[in-house]
Amino acid sequence: MYKIAVLPGDGIGAEIVPEAVKVLKLVGKKYGVSFQFQEGLVGGAAIDAVGVPLPDETLELCINSDAILLGAVGGPKWDNLPVHLRPEAASLLRLRKELDLYANLRFVKLYPSLVDSSPLKREIVEGTEILVIREATGGLYFGEKKRERKNGQEIAVDTLVYTTGEIERIGRLAFEMARKRPVKKVTSVDKHNVLESSRLWRDVMTRLGEEYPDVELEHMYVDNCAMQLIRDPRQFSVIVTENMFGDILTDEASMLTGSIGMLSSASIGGKVAMYEPAHGSAPDIAGKNIANPLATILSAAQMLRYSFNMEEAAQDVERAVVSVLDEGYGTADLKREGFKLVGTREMGDLVTNKVKGEEP
Ligand code: IPM
Ligand code: MG
């Protein structure tokens, strides 16, 4: 029996998470594994209900579960709260930190039937499959921050800190993951020409690279990487980078998959891993049954793979997604010529029926 903490959060989180739960329930039945789902409050929803974005009960629930499924947090309603209450920092980032989820894996995969949903040309994007490994508990996000007044000016400081240990563990993971891929190559992304933290990053990666002679290691500046992702995304296999660079590059890279609504993720490192779509709470489209649940469903597939060691079931879900897309279905963000527009729930049903083995 596996215990899954379910944290829908805000905006479209409340719509997409139930679709992934639907798929997981069916997988449980089909594979004879019992999943126990328990919901927790997180983000703005938690502020509204109990006054804080990450209630102790939710943190407890997460620590005592086997995996966490998270939707999204934040929205305009909570944007002007003091920083210790802002949903993003005080719930999502805190969860990553408390659970030691230092590696955020983001799966940038373009499914063949979505080639025409991508804003990029077919001959550039077709066949893209990149794993971005974003460091997620260090760097600019977690360094010391302050605001002060000096000579009539306000000064704001964010600090970018990395230790060898932090770089080593994420670097090692990148090499290990690259070893299992068809193209054994790691692109380590930094800003070595400007930042001291990047010079340490590159030193550590270079040293580690010697332990993995079977994996090609290349270093790339982050600005160049932003350009190369659009110019020739197929040159990449595994990208590993610091927290903020990874945040920015993965939103960019999501467009290679057709829509940010396709970008799934797994945050690993600690005892309990967390699975969430890489997109946000999209308040502008919330509550309309139009959000794409596939990034969340594909994140649930990664949960089956990484937390429960259910590779066959993970592939089952991924195949179901592929065949639904191949049949021409899509939520509004997956617009392409002649596609069949469906809503959030309908998309969830289509995938569930596929896993069940039923025709739509
Ligand atoms: C993401 C999000 C978060 C981040 C925000 C909501 C704090 O953009 O998961 O990429 O910056 O890490
Ligand atoms: Mg982001």
mmCIF file of C-alpha atoms and ligand atoms in Angstrom, residues 106 134 141 246-248 250-251 278, ligand 2:
data_model
loop_
_atom_site.group_PDB
_atom_site.id
_atom_site.type_symbol
_atom_site.label_atom_id
_atom_site.label_comp_id
_atom_site.label_asym_id
_atom_site.label_seq_id
_atom_site.Cartn_x
_atom_site.Cartn_y
_atom_site.Cartn_z
ATOM 1 C CA ARG A 106 11.786 18.384 -15.935
ATOM 2 C CA ARG A 134 17.344 21.889 -12.090
ATOM 3 C CA TYR A 141 16.206 31.301 -4.338
ATOM 4 C CA GLY A 246 16.710 26.108 -14.536
ATOM 5 C CA ASP A 247 13.506 27.929 -13.715
ATOM 6 C CA ILE A 248 13.896 30.224 -16.713
ATOM 7 C CA THR A 250 12.487 25.171 -18.497
ATOM 8 C CA ASP A 251 9.677 27.624 -19.193
ATOM 9 C CA ALA A 278 6.114 22.617 -14.220
HETATM 10 MG MG MG B 2 9.024 28.318 -13.037
#
